[in-house]
PDB file of C-alpha atoms in Angstrom:
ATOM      1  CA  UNK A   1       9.073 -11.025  19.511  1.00  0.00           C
ATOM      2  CA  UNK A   2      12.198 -11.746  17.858  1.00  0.00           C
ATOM      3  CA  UNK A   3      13.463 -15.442  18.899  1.00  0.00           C
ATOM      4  CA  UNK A   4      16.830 -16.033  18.291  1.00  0.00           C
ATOM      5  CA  UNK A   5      17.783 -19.869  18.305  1.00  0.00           C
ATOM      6  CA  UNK A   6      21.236 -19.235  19.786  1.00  0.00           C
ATOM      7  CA  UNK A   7      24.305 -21.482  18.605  1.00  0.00           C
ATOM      8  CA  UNK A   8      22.458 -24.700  17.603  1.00  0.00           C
ATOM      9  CA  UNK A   9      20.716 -23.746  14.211  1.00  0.00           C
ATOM     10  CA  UNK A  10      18.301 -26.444  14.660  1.00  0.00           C
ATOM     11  CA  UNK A  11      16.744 -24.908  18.109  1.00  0.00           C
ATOM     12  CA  UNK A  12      12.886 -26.247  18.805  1.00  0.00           C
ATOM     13  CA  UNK A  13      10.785 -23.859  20.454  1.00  0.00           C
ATOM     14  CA  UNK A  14       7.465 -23.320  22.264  1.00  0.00           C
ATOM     15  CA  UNK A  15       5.096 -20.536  20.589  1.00  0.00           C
ATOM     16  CA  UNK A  16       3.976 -18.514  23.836  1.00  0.00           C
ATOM     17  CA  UNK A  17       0.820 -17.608  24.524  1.00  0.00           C
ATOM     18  CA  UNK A  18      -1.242 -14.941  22.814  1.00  0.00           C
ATOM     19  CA  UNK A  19      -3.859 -13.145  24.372  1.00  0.00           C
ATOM     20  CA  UNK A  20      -6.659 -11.504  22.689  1.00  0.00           C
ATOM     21  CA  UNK A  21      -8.931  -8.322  23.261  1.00  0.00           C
ATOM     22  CA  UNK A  22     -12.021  -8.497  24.066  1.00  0.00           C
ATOM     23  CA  UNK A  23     -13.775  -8.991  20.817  1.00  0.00           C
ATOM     24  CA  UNK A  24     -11.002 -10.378  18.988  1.00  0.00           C
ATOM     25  CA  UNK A  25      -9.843 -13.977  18.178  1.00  0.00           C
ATOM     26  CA  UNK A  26      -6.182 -15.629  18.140  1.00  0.00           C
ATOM     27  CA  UNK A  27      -4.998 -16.178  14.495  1.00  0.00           C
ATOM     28  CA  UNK A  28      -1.870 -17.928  15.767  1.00  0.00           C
ATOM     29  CA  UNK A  29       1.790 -17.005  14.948  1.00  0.00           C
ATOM     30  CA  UNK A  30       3.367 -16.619  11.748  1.00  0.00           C
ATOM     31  CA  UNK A  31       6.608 -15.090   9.913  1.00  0.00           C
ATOM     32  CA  UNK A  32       5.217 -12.308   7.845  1.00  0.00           C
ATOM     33  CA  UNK A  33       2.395 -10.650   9.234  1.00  0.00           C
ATOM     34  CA  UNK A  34       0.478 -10.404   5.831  1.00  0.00           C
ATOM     35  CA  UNK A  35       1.029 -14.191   5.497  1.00  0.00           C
ATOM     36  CA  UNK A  36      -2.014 -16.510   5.576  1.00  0.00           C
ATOM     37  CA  UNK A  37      -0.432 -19.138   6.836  1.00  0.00           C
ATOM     38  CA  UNK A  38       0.433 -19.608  10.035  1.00  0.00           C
ATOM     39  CA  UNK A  39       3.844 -21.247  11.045  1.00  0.00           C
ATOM     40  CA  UNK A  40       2.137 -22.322  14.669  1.00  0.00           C
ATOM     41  CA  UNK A  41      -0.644 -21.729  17.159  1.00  0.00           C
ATOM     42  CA  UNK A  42       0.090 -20.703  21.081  1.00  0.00           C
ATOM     43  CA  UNK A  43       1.636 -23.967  22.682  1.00  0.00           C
ATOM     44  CA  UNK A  44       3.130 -25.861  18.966  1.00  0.00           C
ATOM     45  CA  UNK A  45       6.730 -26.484  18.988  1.00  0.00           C
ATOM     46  CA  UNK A  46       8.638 -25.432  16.027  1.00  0.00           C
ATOM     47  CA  UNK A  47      12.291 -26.065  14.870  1.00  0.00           C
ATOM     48  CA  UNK A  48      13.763 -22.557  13.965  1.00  0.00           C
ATOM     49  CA  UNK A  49      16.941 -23.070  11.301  1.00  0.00           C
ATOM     50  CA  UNK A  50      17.694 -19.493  11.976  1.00  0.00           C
ATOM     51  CA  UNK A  51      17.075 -16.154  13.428  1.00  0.00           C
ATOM     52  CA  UNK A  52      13.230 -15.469  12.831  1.00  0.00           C
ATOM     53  CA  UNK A  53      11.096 -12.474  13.668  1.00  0.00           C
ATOM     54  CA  UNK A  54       7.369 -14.666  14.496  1.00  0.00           C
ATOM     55  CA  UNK A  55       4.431 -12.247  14.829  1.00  0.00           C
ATOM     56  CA  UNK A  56       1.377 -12.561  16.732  1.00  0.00           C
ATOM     57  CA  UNK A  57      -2.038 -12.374  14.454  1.00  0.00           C
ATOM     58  CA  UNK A  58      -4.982 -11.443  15.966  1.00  0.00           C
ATOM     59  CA  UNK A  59      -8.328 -10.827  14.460  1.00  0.00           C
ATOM     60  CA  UNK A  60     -11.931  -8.846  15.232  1.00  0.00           C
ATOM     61  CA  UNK A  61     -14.394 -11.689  15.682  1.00  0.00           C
ATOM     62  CA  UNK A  62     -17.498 -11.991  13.563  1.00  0.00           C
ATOM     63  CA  UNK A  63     -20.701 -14.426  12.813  1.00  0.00           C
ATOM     64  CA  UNK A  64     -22.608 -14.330   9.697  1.00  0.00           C
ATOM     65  CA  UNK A  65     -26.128 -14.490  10.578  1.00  0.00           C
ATOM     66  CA  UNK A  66     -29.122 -15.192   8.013  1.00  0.00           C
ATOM     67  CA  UNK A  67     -32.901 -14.548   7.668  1.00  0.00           C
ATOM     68  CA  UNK A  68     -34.460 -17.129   5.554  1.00  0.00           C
ATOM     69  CA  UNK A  69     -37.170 -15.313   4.138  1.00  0.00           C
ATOM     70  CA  UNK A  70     -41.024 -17.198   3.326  1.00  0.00           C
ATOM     71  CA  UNK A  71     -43.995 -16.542   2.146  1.00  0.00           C
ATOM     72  CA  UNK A  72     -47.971 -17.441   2.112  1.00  0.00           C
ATOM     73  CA  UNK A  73     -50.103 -17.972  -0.462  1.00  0.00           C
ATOM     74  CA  UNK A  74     -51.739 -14.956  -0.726  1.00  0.00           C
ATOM     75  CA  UNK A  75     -47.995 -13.103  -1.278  1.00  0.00           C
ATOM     76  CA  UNK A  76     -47.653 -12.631  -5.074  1.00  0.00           C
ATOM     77  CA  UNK A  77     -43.660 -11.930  -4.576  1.00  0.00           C
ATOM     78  CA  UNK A  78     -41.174 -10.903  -2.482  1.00  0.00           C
ATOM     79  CA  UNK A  79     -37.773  -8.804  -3.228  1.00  0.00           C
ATOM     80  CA  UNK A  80     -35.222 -12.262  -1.609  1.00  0.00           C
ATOM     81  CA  UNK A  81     -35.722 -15.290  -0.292  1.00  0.00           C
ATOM     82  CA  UNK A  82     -32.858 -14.438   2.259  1.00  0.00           C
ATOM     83  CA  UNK A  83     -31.232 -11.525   3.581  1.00  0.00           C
ATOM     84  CA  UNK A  84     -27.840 -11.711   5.883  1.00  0.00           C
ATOM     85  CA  UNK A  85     -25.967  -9.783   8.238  1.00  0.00           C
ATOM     86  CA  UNK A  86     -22.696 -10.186  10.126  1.00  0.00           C
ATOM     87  CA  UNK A  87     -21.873  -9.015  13.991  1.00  0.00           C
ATOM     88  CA  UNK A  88     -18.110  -7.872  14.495  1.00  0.00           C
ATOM     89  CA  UNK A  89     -16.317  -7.718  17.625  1.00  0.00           C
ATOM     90  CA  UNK A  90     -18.619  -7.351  20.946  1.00  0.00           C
ATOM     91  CA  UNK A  91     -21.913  -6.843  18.677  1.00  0.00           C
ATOM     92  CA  UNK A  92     -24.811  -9.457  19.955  1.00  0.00           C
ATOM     93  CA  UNK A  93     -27.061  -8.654  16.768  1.00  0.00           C
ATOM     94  CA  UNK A  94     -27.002  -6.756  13.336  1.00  0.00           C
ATOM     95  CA  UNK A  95     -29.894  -5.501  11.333  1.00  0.00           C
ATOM     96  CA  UNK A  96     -31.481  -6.445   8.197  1.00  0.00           C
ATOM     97  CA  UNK A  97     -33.848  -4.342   5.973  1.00  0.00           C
ATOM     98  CA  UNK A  98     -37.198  -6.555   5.334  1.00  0.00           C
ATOM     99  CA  UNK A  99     -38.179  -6.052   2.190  1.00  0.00           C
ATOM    100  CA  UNK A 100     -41.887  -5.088   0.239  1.00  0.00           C
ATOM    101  CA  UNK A 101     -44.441  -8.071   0.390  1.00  0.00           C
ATOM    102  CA  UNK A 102     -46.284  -7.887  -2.827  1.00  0.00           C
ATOM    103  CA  UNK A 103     -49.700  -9.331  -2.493  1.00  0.00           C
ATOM    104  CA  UNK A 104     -51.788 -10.798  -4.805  1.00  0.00           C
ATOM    105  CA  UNK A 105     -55.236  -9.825  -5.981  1.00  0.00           C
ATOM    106  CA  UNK A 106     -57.996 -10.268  -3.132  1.00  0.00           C
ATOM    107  CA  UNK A 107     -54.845 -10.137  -0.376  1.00  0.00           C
ATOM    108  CA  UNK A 108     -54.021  -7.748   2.270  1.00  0.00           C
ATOM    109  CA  UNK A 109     -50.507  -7.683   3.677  1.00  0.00           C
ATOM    110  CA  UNK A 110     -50.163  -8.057   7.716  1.00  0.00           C
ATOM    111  CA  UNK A 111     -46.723  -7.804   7.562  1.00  0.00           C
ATOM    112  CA  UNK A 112     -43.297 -10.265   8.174  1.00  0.00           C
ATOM    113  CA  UNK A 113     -43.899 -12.562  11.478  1.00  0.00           C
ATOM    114  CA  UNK A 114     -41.542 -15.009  13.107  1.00  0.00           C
ATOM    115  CA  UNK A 115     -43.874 -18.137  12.106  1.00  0.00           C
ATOM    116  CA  UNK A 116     -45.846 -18.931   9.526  1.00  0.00           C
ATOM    117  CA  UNK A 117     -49.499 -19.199  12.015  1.00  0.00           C
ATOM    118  CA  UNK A 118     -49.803 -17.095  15.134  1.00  0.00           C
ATOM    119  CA  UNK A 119     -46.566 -15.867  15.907  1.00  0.00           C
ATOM    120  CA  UNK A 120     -45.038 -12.268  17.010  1.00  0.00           C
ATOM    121  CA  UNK A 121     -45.275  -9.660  14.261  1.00  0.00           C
ATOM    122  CA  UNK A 122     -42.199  -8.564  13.311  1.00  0.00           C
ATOM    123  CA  UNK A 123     -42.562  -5.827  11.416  1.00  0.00           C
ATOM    124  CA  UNK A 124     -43.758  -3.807   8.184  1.00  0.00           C
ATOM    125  CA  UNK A 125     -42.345  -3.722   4.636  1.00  0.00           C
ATOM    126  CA  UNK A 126     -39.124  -1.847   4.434  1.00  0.00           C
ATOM    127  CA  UNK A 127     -38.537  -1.663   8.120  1.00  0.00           C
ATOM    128  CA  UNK A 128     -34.761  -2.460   9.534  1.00  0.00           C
ATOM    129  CA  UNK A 129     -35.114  -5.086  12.621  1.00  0.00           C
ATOM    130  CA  UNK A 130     -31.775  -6.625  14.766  1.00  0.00           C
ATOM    131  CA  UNK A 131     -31.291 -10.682  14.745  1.00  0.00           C
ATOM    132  CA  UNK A 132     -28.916 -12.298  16.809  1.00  0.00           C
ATOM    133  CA  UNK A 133     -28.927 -15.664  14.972  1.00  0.00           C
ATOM    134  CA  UNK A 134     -30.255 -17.552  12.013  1.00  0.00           C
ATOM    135  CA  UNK A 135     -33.940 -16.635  11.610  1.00  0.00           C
ATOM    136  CA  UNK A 136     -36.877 -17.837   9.384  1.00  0.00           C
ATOM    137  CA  UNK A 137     -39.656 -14.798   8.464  1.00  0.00           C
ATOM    138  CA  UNK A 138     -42.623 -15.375   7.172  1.00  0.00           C
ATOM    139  CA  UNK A 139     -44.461 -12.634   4.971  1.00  0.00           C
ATOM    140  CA  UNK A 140     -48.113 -13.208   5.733  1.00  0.00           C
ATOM    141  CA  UNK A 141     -51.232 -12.052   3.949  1.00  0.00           C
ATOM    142  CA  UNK A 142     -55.160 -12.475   4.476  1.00  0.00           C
ATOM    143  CA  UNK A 143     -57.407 -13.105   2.413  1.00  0.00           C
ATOM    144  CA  UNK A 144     -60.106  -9.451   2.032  1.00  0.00           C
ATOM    145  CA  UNK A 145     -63.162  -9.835   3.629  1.00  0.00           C
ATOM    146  CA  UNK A 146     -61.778 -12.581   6.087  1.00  0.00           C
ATOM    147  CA  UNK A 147     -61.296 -11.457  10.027  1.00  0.00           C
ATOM    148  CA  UNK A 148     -58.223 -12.933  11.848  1.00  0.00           C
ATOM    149  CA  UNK A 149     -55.910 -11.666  15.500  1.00  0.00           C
ATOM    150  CA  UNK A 150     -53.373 -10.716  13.076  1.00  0.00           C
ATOM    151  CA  UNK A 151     -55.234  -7.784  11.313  1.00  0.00           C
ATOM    152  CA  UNK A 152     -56.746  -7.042  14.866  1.00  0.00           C
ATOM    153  CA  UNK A 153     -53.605  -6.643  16.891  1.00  0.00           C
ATOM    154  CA  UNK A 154     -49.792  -5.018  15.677  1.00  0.00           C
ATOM    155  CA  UNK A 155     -46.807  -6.514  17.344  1.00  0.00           C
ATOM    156  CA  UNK A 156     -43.610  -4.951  17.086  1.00  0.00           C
ATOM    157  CA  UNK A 157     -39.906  -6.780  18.320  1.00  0.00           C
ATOM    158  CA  UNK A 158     -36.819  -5.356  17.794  1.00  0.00           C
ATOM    159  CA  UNK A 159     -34.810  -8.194  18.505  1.00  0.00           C
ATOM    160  CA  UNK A 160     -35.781 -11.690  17.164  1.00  0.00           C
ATOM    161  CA  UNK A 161     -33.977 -14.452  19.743  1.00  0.00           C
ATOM    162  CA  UNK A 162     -32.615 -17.856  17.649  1.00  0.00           C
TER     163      UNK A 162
END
């Protein structure tokens, strides 16, 4: 809105309130609209010196999330040691690409799990799985000839909850 401060060129005001879509997050008000720097948030009182077009800023909300990525012993190397993702808007989760597990000699992979013992297996090298927070996955080998509930069983999540 344009707020004009009338005869007194010293006029304070109250910055109305701004509502947001769905999705979105108040910004607060400011004089430019490609400004960074706001001149007020909903409910400050300015002083206006003279007639002043204030614009509303608004933007789309989004989280960064991480996956801290670890490994066993038996894991020669791994692509990262973290991979990260960010939600926008109304998004509850975005997806990350796990990357190869390169064991070492006498290992067999089992695969990325959301602990380092026991644990839900998450999935195989390579695959794309949703997290809706900060996450720690832990690339897991065993050692050949050894028997364990890992190698015996495949889990599979799509969604890994914080």
């Amino acid at each position: 809105p344009r707020i004009t401060p009338g005869k007194d060129p010293r006029r304070q005001i109250t910055l109305p309130t701004i509502t947001a879509n769905n999705g979105y997050k108040v910004l607060g008000w400011y004089t430019n609209i490609s400004d960074d720097n706001a001149v007020g948030q909903p409910g400050d009182t300015i002083t206006l010196t003279n007639n002043t077009a204030l614009y509303a800023k608004v933007e789309l909300n989004s989280t960064k999330y991480t996956a801290t990525l670890e490994k066993d012993d038996g894991v020669s190397s791994i692509e990262n040691t973290s991979l990260s993702c960010t939600i926008s808007g109304n998004d509850s989760s975005c997806q990350i690409t796990l990357p190869t597990i390169n064991a070492k000699d006498g290992y067999t992979v089992l695969g990325w799990y959301n602990t380092s013992t026991g644990g839900t297996r998450v999935d195989e090298n390579g695959y794309t799985v949703s997290i809706n927070g900060d996450v720690t996955l832990y690339a897991r080998t065993q050692k050949d000839g050894t028997t364990t509930q890992e190698n015996k069983t495949k889990y599979i999540v799509t969604k890994i909850n914080k």
